[in-house]
Amino acid sequence: MASDRSSLTSLEREKASVFHSWSAQSTLNPLMVRDAHGVYVTDEDGNTYLDFSSQLVNTNLGHQHPSVVKAIQDQAALLCTIAPQHGYQSRYRAAELILDHSFDGAAKVFFTNGGTEAVEHAVRMARLHTGRHKIMSAYRSYHGATSTSINLTGDPRRWPSDNGSAGVVHFFGPFLYRSNFHATTEQEECARALESLETTILFEGPSNIAAIILETVPGTAGIMVPPQGYLKGVRDICDRYGIVYIADEVMAGFGRTGSWFAYQQHDVTPDLVTFAKGVNSGYVPLGGVVVNEAICATFANRVYPGGLTYSGHPLACASAAASIEAMENEGVVENASRIGEEVLRPGLAELAERHRIIGDVRGTGVFFALDLVSDRATKEPLAPYGASSPAMNELVGACRSEGLLIFSNYHRLHVVPPCTVTDEEARDGLARLDRALGVADKYYVGG
Ligand SMILES: Cc1ncc(COP(=O)(O)O)c(C=O)c1O
């Protein structure tokens, strides 16, 4: 029987009724959001926050972009839903626009409801195409929360769900700041990471390996832009052993790095590309896989054994087409690139001069990470791997008090505003971040 909830606050009702992701349920204290516009989010008490997180790094166009909202409204008036075996305009239009910005030889788009399903299907396609089972992924990665994706994920969120039998082999990618290869230059790191990857393949048995999946720029795991040459090296290795190269662009794609897809900055052609998030800024759940000609050909006369009731949902596809058109018409990708080079990179470097807890600033476009340390010499992280710390809790709290929404992960803060952020908004965010970092300076113990 329904209970009387009229005496409860909305926060109490939220906590009593909604089971939240990735959380111990009794410790929750969610921000109760009323509405959001552009780069600003307003809570139910009327407090406004500058969104330097793009939520989960997905609102690349900011909140409530008018032409995307209108496209959803227009589509809703015409056709809210339809079974995926039918054809309709907004789905092929979204696919065409995605292909227009993809690699030469990108043939078709398979639509899913989000990023993790895109990864599941890319893996299934690669396995069936090659007749092989093993998939390789980086330890420093996040690929989603469903069965195969969570096993591919390298970060500690995998551990509780790791059944050890998903056919996944993990390896270390290049990351000079915390090098696994004792490298001192990007070139050394690149060469040693490639050598290590190839050795792992040889010891696993190349003929067992269906695919290598790589976030082009690992996102949640720390925004590590790979050295030039690394992804080309991975492509060469894949070609040498008949392995499918899957570029996971769920977070890095659609403008985040200052290009339509991040792999375009590395002069490589993947076989499959997974996308979600920025494709429509998450206004309606959507993800998908861009499929090359060879893998499309595999399923030309053979049934692809996979599908979804909502594959290419009309509201999602209409919002994707409108998002991509808005990005094209408003120079959104160019803006992300320029803001990164002219405002964020120099601004964050200045913050690093003032706050010694910033051990490393790295990124590109509107996709930057601050690697926070208690000692620059030892690079001791401000929170242990897979955990939090009083220092990080205080810092994140200070950002909230400054009216700044920021993405935090273990010992890192990620500066990831919408691609539409203006110079003024970006500078305002950096100023708020500067004040918040001041609260955590006392945790620095190094020289
Ligand atoms: C690189 C990458 N792949 C896959 C996913 C999973 O996407 P979703 O949460 O839409 O399932 C994410 C989500 O953050 C991601 O960053």
Coordinates of C-alpha atoms and ligand atoms in Angstrom, one line a residue:
M1 CA 0.0 0.0 0.0
A2 CA 1.3 3.5 -0.8
S3 CA 2.5 5.3 2.3
D4 CA 2.0 9.0 3.0
R5 CA 5.1 10.8 1.9
S6 CA 3.9 14.3 2.2
S7 CA 6.0 15.1 5.3
L8 CA 9.2 14.0 3.7
T9 CA 11.7 16.3 1.9
S10 CA 12.5 15.4 -1.7
L11 CA 16.0 14.3 -0.6
E12 CA 14.4 11.9 1.9
R13 CA 12.1 10.6 -0.8
E14 CA 15.0 10.1 -3.2
K15 CA 17.0 8.2 -0.7
A16 CA 14.1 6.1 0.4
S17 CA 13.1 5.0 -3.0
V18 CA 15.9 5.1 -5.5
F19 CA 18.8 2.5 -5.6
H20 CA 21.8 4.4 -6.8
S21 CA 24.7 3.3 -9.0
W22 CA 28.2 2.5 -7.6
S23 CA 27.2 3.5 -4.0
A24 CA 26.7 2.2 -0.5
Q25 CA 23.1 3.2 -0.3
S26 CA 23.1 4.5 3.2
T27 CA 25.9 6.9 2.6
L28 CA 24.3 8.9 -0.2
N29 CA 23.8 12.6 -0.3
P30 CA 22.8 13.4 -3.8
L31 CA 22.5 17.0 -5.1
M32 CA 18.7 17.4 -5.8
V33 CA 18.7 19.1 -9.2
R34 CA 15.8 21.3 -10.3
D35 CA 17.0 22.3 -13.8
A36 CA 20.0 23.0 -15.9
H37 CA 20.9 25.3 -18.8
G38 CA 24.1 25.5 -20.8
V39 CA 27.0 25.1 -18.4
Y40 CA 24.9 25.7 -15.2
V41 CA 22.9 23.4 -13.0
T42 CA 20.5 24.7 -10.4
D43 CA 19.4 22.7 -7.3
E44 CA 16.1 22.6 -5.6
D45 CA 17.1 25.4 -3.2
G46 CA 18.0 27.7 -6.1
N47 CA 21.8 27.3 -5.8
T48 CA 23.5 27.4 -9.1
Y49 CA 26.6 25.4 -10.0
L50 CA 29.1 25.7 -12.8
D51 CA 29.2 22.2 -14.4
F52 CA 32.9 21.4 -15.0
S53 CA 32.0 17.7 -15.0
S54 CA 29.6 17.7 -18.0
Q55 CA 27.7 15.3 -15.7
L56 CA 29.4 12.0 -16.5
V57 CA 31.5 13.6 -19.2
N58 CA 28.6 13.4 -21.6
T59 CA 26.8 16.8 -22.0
N60 CA 29.2 17.9 -24.7
L61 CA 26.6 20.5 -25.9
G62 CA 25.8 21.6 -22.4
H63 CA 22.3 21.4 -20.9
Q64 CA 19.0 22.0 -22.8
H65 CA 20.5 22.9 -26.2
P66 CA 17.4 24.4 -27.9
S67 CA 17.6 22.7 -31.3
V68 CA 18.2 19.3 -29.7
V69 CA 15.2 19.8 -27.3
K70 CA 13.1 20.8 -30.2
A71 CA 14.2 17.8 -32.3
I72 CA 13.1 15.5 -29.4
Q73 CA 9.8 17.4 -29.1
D74 CA 9.1 17.2 -32.9
Q75 CA 10.0 13.5 -33.0
A76 CA 7.8 12.8 -30.0
A77 CA 4.9 14.4 -31.8
L78 CA 5.5 12.3 -34.9
L79 CA 6.7 8.8 -33.8
C80 CA 7.8 8.1 -30.2
T81 CA 8.8 4.5 -30.7
I82 CA 8.9 1.8 -33.4
A83 CA 10.3 -1.7 -33.5
P84 CA 13.9 -1.9 -34.7
Q85 CA 13.2 -4.1 -37.7
H86 CA 11.4 -1.1 -39.3
G87 CA 13.2 1.8 -41.0
Y88 CA 12.7 5.4 -40.3
Q89 CA 14.2 8.8 -41.1
S90 CA 15.8 9.9 -37.9
R91 CA 17.7 6.7 -37.5
Y92 CA 19.3 6.6 -41.0
R93 CA 19.9 10.4 -40.7
A94 CA 21.8 9.9 -37.4
A95 CA 23.7 7.0 -38.9
E96 CA 24.7 9.1 -42.0
L97 CA 25.9 12.0 -39.9
I98 CA 28.0 9.7 -37.7
L99 CA 29.5 8.0 -40.7
D100 CA 30.2 11.4 -42.3
H101 CA 32.6 12.1 -39.4
S102 CA 34.1 8.6 -39.2
F103 CA 37.0 6.9 -40.9
D104 CA 37.3 6.0 -44.6
G105 CA 35.7 2.6 -44.9
A106 CA 33.3 3.1 -42.0
A107 CA 30.2 1.4 -43.5
K108 CA 27.4 1.2 -41.1
V109 CA 26.2 2.0 -37.6
F110 CA 24.6 -0.4 -35.1
F111 CA 22.7 1.5 -32.4
T112 CA 22.5 0.6 -28.7
N113 CA 21.1 2.3 -25.6
G114 CA 24.5 3.4 -24.3
G115 CA 28.2 2.8 -24.1
T116 CA 28.4 -0.6 -22.3
E117 CA 26.1 -2.2 -24.8
A118 CA 28.1 -0.7 -27.6
V119 CA 31.2 -2.5 -26.2
E120 CA 29.3 -5.8 -25.7
H121 CA 28.3 -5.7 -29.4
A122 CA 31.6 -4.6 -30.7
V123 CA 33.2 -7.5 -28.9
R124 CA 30.6 -10.0 -30.2
M125 CA 31.1 -8.8 -33.8
A126 CA 34.9 -9.1 -33.4
R127 CA 34.6 -12.6 -32.0
L128 CA 32.3 -13.8 -34.7
H129 CA 34.3 -12.1 -37.4
T130 CA 37.6 -13.7 -36.4
G131 CA 36.3 -17.0 -34.9
R132 CA 38.6 -16.2 -31.9
H133 CA 37.6 -15.6 -28.2
K134 CA 40.1 -13.6 -26.2
I135 CA 39.9 -9.8 -26.0
M136 CA 42.7 -7.6 -24.8
S137 CA 42.2 -4.3 -22.9
A138 CA 44.2 -2.0 -20.8
Y139 CA 44.4 -2.1 -17.0
R140 CA 43.9 1.7 -16.9
S141 CA 40.5 1.6 -18.6
Y142 CA 36.7 1.7 -18.1
H143 CA 34.5 0.1 -20.7
G144 CA 31.1 -0.2 -19.0
A145 CA 29.2 -2.1 -16.3
T146 CA 27.6 -5.1 -18.1
S147 CA 29.1 -8.6 -18.1
T148 CA 31.8 -8.4 -20.8
S149 CA 32.4 -4.7 -20.4
I150 CA 33.0 -4.8 -16.7
N151 CA 35.5 -7.7 -17.2
L152 CA 37.2 -5.7 -19.9
T153 CA 37.4 -2.7 -17.5
G154 CA 40.7 -2.4 -15.9
D155 CA 39.8 -0.1 -12.9
P156 CA 38.9 -1.5 -9.5
R157 CA 35.2 -1.4 -10.3
R158 CA 35.8 -4.7 -12.1
W159 CA 37.0 -6.6 -9.1
P160 CA 33.7 -7.5 -7.5
S161 CA 32.3 -8.7 -10.8
D162 CA 35.5 -10.3 -12.2
N163 CA 34.7 -13.9 -12.9
G164 CA 38.1 -14.6 -14.4
S165 CA 36.5 -16.5 -17.3
A166 CA 35.4 -13.7 -19.6
G167 CA 38.2 -14.3 -22.0
V168 CA 39.9 -11.0 -21.2
V169 CA 43.6 -10.3 -21.0
H170 CA 44.8 -7.0 -19.5
F171 CA 47.9 -5.1 -20.3
F172 CA 49.6 -1.8 -19.5
G173 CA 49.3 1.0 -22.0
P174 CA 51.7 4.0 -22.1
F175 CA 51.6 6.5 -19.2
L176 CA 54.9 8.3 -18.7
Y177 CA 54.0 10.1 -15.4
R178 CA 53.5 6.7 -13.7
S179 CA 55.5 4.6 -16.1
N180 CA 55.3 0.8 -15.8
F181 CA 58.3 0.6 -18.1
H182 CA 60.9 2.7 -16.3
A183 CA 60.8 5.1 -19.2
T184 CA 62.0 8.7 -19.0
T185 CA 60.7 10.0 -22.4
E186 CA 57.5 9.7 -24.3
Q187 CA 59.3 7.9 -27.1
E188 CA 60.7 5.3 -24.7
E189 CA 57.4 4.8 -23.0
C190 CA 55.7 4.3 -26.4
A191 CA 58.3 1.8 -27.7
R192 CA 58.3 -0.2 -24.5
A193 CA 54.5 -0.3 -24.1
L194 CA 54.3 -1.6 -27.7
E195 CA 57.0 -4.2 -27.1
S196 CA 55.3 -5.3 -23.9
L197 CA 51.9 -5.6 -25.7
E198 CA 53.3 -7.6 -28.5
T199 CA 55.1 -10.0 -26.1
T200 CA 51.9 -10.5 -24.2
I201 CA 50.1 -11.3 -27.5
L202 CA 52.9 -13.9 -28.4
F203 CA 52.6 -15.5 -25.0
E204 CA 48.7 -15.6 -25.1
G205 CA 48.7 -17.1 -28.6
P206 CA 48.0 -14.6 -31.4
S207 CA 45.5 -17.0 -33.0
N208 CA 43.4 -16.8 -29.9
I209 CA 43.0 -13.1 -29.8
A210 CA 39.9 -11.6 -31.5
A211 CA 40.3 -7.9 -30.6
I212 CA 42.2 -5.3 -28.7
I213 CA 39.9 -2.6 -27.3
L214 CA 41.4 0.7 -26.3
E215 CA 40.0 4.0 -25.1
T216 CA 41.8 6.3 -27.5
V217 CA 42.4 8.6 -24.6
P218 CA 41.6 6.6 -21.4
G219 CA 39.0 8.8 -19.6
T220 CA 37.9 7.8 -16.1
A221 CA 41.2 6.0 -15.6
G222 CA 43.1 9.3 -15.8
I223 CA 43.0 11.1 -19.2
M224 CA 46.3 9.8 -20.6
V225 CA 46.8 11.1 -24.1
P226 CA 48.8 8.3 -25.8
P227 CA 52.2 9.3 -27.3
Q228 CA 52.1 9.9 -31.1
G229 CA 53.0 6.5 -32.7
Y230 CA 51.4 4.3 -30.0
L231 CA 48.1 3.8 -31.7
K232 CA 49.7 3.3 -35.1
G233 CA 51.9 0.7 -33.4
V234 CA 48.8 -1.0 -32.0
R235 CA 47.2 -0.9 -35.5
D236 CA 50.4 -2.5 -37.0
I237 CA 50.3 -5.3 -34.3
C238 CA 46.6 -5.9 -35.0
D239 CA 47.3 -6.2 -38.7
R240 CA 50.3 -8.5 -38.1
Y241 CA 48.2 -11.0 -36.2
G242 CA 44.7 -10.6 -37.7
I243 CA 43.3 -8.9 -34.6
V244 CA 40.4 -6.5 -34.7
Y245 CA 41.2 -3.0 -33.3
I246 CA 38.2 -1.5 -31.4
A247 CA 38.5 2.2 -30.5
D248 CA 36.3 2.9 -27.5
E249 CA 35.3 6.5 -28.0
V250 CA 32.4 6.5 -25.6
M251 CA 33.9 9.3 -23.6
A252 CA 36.6 10.7 -25.9
G253 CA 34.4 11.0 -29.0
F254 CA 32.2 13.8 -30.4
G255 CA 34.3 16.8 -29.6
R256 CA 35.7 16.0 -26.2
T257 CA 39.3 16.0 -27.3
G258 CA 39.0 18.8 -29.8
S259 CA 38.3 16.6 -32.8
W260 CA 35.2 14.6 -33.8
F261 CA 36.9 11.4 -32.7
A262 CA 40.1 11.2 -30.7
Y263 CA 41.7 8.6 -33.0
Q264 CA 41.7 11.2 -35.8
Q265 CA 44.5 13.0 -33.9
H266 CA 46.6 9.8 -34.2
D267 CA 46.3 9.1 -37.9
V268 CA 44.9 5.6 -37.3
T269 CA 41.9 3.7 -38.7
P270 CA 40.1 1.4 -36.3
D271 CA 37.9 -1.5 -37.4
L272 CA 35.1 -0.8 -34.9
V273 CA 34.4 2.4 -33.0
T274 CA 32.1 2.4 -29.9
F275 CA 30.4 5.7 -29.1
A276 CA 27.7 7.0 -26.7
K277 CA 27.6 10.1 -24.4
G278 CA 28.6 13.0 -26.6
V279 CA 26.7 11.7 -29.7
N280 CA 23.6 13.4 -28.3
S281 CA 24.9 14.8 -25.0
G282 CA 22.9 12.1 -23.3
Y283 CA 19.5 13.9 -23.8
V284 CA 18.0 10.4 -24.5
P285 CA 20.1 7.2 -23.9
L286 CA 22.0 6.2 -27.0
G287 CA 25.2 4.5 -28.0
G288 CA 26.4 2.4 -30.9
V289 CA 29.1 0.8 -33.0
V290 CA 30.6 2.1 -36.2
V291 CA 31.4 -1.0 -38.3
N292 CA 33.9 -1.2 -41.1
E293 CA 33.3 -2.8 -44.5
A294 CA 35.0 -6.1 -43.7
I295 CA 33.0 -6.8 -40.6
C296 CA 29.8 -5.6 -42.3
A297 CA 30.6 -8.1 -45.1
T298 CA 30.9 -11.0 -42.5
F299 CA 27.2 -10.3 -41.7
A300 CA 26.0 -9.7 -45.2
N301 CA 24.7 -13.2 -45.6
R302 CA 25.1 -14.5 -42.1
V303 CA 22.7 -13.5 -39.4
Y304 CA 24.2 -11.1 -36.8
P305 CA 23.1 -12.8 -33.5
G306 CA 22.2 -9.7 -31.5
G307 CA 19.6 -7.0 -31.2
L308 CA 17.8 -4.7 -28.8
T309 CA 14.1 -3.6 -28.6
Y310 CA 15.3 0.0 -28.6
S311 CA 18.2 -0.2 -31.2
G312 CA 18.1 3.3 -32.7
H313 CA 15.2 4.6 -30.6
P314 CA 13.5 7.5 -32.6
L315 CA 13.8 10.0 -29.7
A316 CA 17.5 9.1 -29.3
C317 CA 18.3 9.2 -33.0
A318 CA 16.4 12.5 -33.6
S319 CA 18.4 14.0 -30.7
A320 CA 21.7 12.6 -32.2
A321 CA 21.0 14.0 -35.6
A322 CA 20.2 17.4 -34.1
S323 CA 23.2 17.3 -31.8
I324 CA 25.6 16.6 -34.7
E325 CA 24.1 19.3 -36.8
A326 CA 24.3 21.8 -34.0
M327 CA 28.0 20.8 -33.5
E328 CA 28.7 21.3 -37.1
N329 CA 26.8 24.6 -37.4
E330 CA 28.1 26.2 -34.2
G331 CA 31.8 25.1 -34.5
V332 CA 31.5 23.2 -31.2
V333 CA 34.5 20.9 -31.9
E334 CA 36.7 23.8 -32.9
N335 CA 35.6 25.6 -29.7
A336 CA 36.6 22.6 -27.5
S337 CA 40.0 22.5 -29.2
R338 CA 40.6 26.3 -28.8
I339 CA 39.4 26.4 -25.2
G340 CA 41.7 23.6 -24.4
E341 CA 44.8 25.2 -25.8
E342 CA 44.1 28.9 -25.0
V343 CA 42.3 28.7 -21.6
L344 CA 42.5 25.3 -19.9
R345 CA 46.0 24.2 -20.6
P346 CA 47.7 27.5 -19.6
G347 CA 45.2 28.0 -16.8
L348 CA 45.8 24.6 -15.2
A349 CA 49.6 25.0 -15.6
E350 CA 49.2 28.2 -13.6
L351 CA 47.3 26.4 -10.9
A352 CA 50.1 23.8 -10.8
E353 CA 52.6 26.6 -10.1
R354 CA 50.5 27.8 -7.1
H355 CA 49.4 24.4 -5.7
R356 CA 52.1 21.8 -5.1
I357 CA 49.5 19.0 -4.7
I358 CA 49.1 19.1 -8.5
G359 CA 51.7 16.6 -9.6
D360 CA 50.7 16.4 -13.2
V361 CA 48.4 18.3 -15.6
R362 CA 47.5 16.3 -18.7
G363 CA 44.8 16.3 -21.5
T364 CA 43.6 17.9 -24.6
G365 CA 40.5 19.7 -25.7
V366 CA 38.0 19.9 -22.9
F367 CA 39.4 16.8 -21.4
F368 CA 42.0 17.4 -18.6
A369 CA 43.1 15.7 -15.5
L370 CA 44.9 16.9 -12.4
D371 CA 46.9 14.1 -10.8
L372 CA 47.1 15.1 -7.2
V373 CA 50.0 14.0 -4.9
S374 CA 51.1 14.6 -1.4
D375 CA 54.8 14.7 -2.6
R376 CA 55.9 15.6 -6.1
A377 CA 59.2 13.7 -5.7
T378 CA 57.6 10.3 -4.8
K379 CA 54.3 11.1 -6.7
E380 CA 52.4 9.6 -3.7
P381 CA 48.7 9.9 -4.8
L382 CA 46.4 12.0 -2.6
A383 CA 44.2 9.0 -2.3
P384 CA 45.1 5.3 -2.7
Y385 CA 44.2 3.4 -5.9
G386 CA 40.6 2.5 -5.8
A387 CA 39.8 4.5 -2.7
S388 CA 39.2 8.0 -1.3
S389 CA 40.9 10.0 1.4
P390 CA 40.1 12.8 3.8
A391 CA 42.1 15.1 1.6
M392 CA 40.1 14.3 -1.5
N393 CA 36.8 14.4 0.4
E394 CA 37.7 17.9 1.6
L395 CA 38.7 19.0 -1.8
V396 CA 35.6 17.8 -3.5
G397 CA 33.5 19.4 -0.7
A398 CA 35.4 22.7 -1.3
C399 CA 34.5 22.5 -5.0
R400 CA 30.9 22.1 -4.1
S401 CA 31.0 25.0 -1.7
E402 CA 32.6 27.1 -4.6
G403 CA 29.6 26.2 -6.7
L404 CA 31.7 24.0 -9.0
L405 CA 30.6 20.5 -10.1
I406 CA 33.8 18.5 -10.9
F407 CA 34.5 14.9 -11.8
S408 CA 36.7 13.2 -9.2
N409 CA 38.3 9.7 -9.3
Y410 CA 40.5 8.5 -6.4
H411 CA 43.4 11.0 -6.4
R412 CA 42.4 13.0 -9.5
L413 CA 40.1 15.8 -10.5
H414 CA 39.0 15.9 -14.1
V415 CA 38.3 19.3 -15.7
V416 CA 35.8 18.3 -18.4
P417 CA 33.3 21.2 -19.1
P418 CA 30.9 21.0 -22.0
C419 CA 32.5 21.6 -25.5
T420 CA 30.4 24.7 -25.7
V421 CA 32.0 26.4 -22.7
T422 CA 32.9 30.0 -23.3
D423 CA 36.3 31.6 -22.3
E424 CA 34.6 33.5 -19.5
E425 CA 32.9 30.4 -18.1
A426 CA 36.1 28.4 -18.3
R427 CA 38.1 31.1 -16.5
D428 CA 35.4 31.4 -13.9
G429 CA 35.7 27.6 -13.3
L430 CA 39.4 27.8 -13.0
A431 CA 39.1 30.6 -10.4
R432 CA 36.7 28.5 -8.4
L433 CA 39.0 25.5 -8.7
D434 CA 41.9 27.6 -7.5
R435 CA 40.1 28.6 -4.3
A436 CA 39.0 25.0 -3.7
L437 CA 42.6 23.7 -4.1
G438 CA 43.7 26.2 -1.5
V439 CA 41.7 24.2 1.1
A440 CA 43.7 21.0 0.2
D441 CA 47.2 22.6 0.1
K442 CA 47.8 21.6 3.7
Y443 CA 47.9 17.9 2.7
Y444 CA 51.1 18.4 0.8
V445 CA 54.0 17.0 2.8
G446 CA 56.8 17.0 0.1
G447 CA 59.6 19.5 -0.4
Ligands
LIG1 C1 35.2 4.7 -22.4 C2 33.9 4.2 -21.9 N1 33.4 3.1 -22.4 C3 32.2 2.7 -22.0 C4 31.5 3.3 -21.1 C5 30.1 2.8 -20.6 O1 29.1 3.6 -21.1 P1 27.7 3.6 -20.4 O2 27.8 4.1 -19.0 O3 26.8 4.5 -21.3 O4 27.2 2.2 -20.5 C6 32.0 4.5 -20.5 C7 31.2 5.2 -19.4 O5 31.7 6.1 -18.8 C8 33.2 5.0 -20.9 O6 33.8 6.1 -20.4

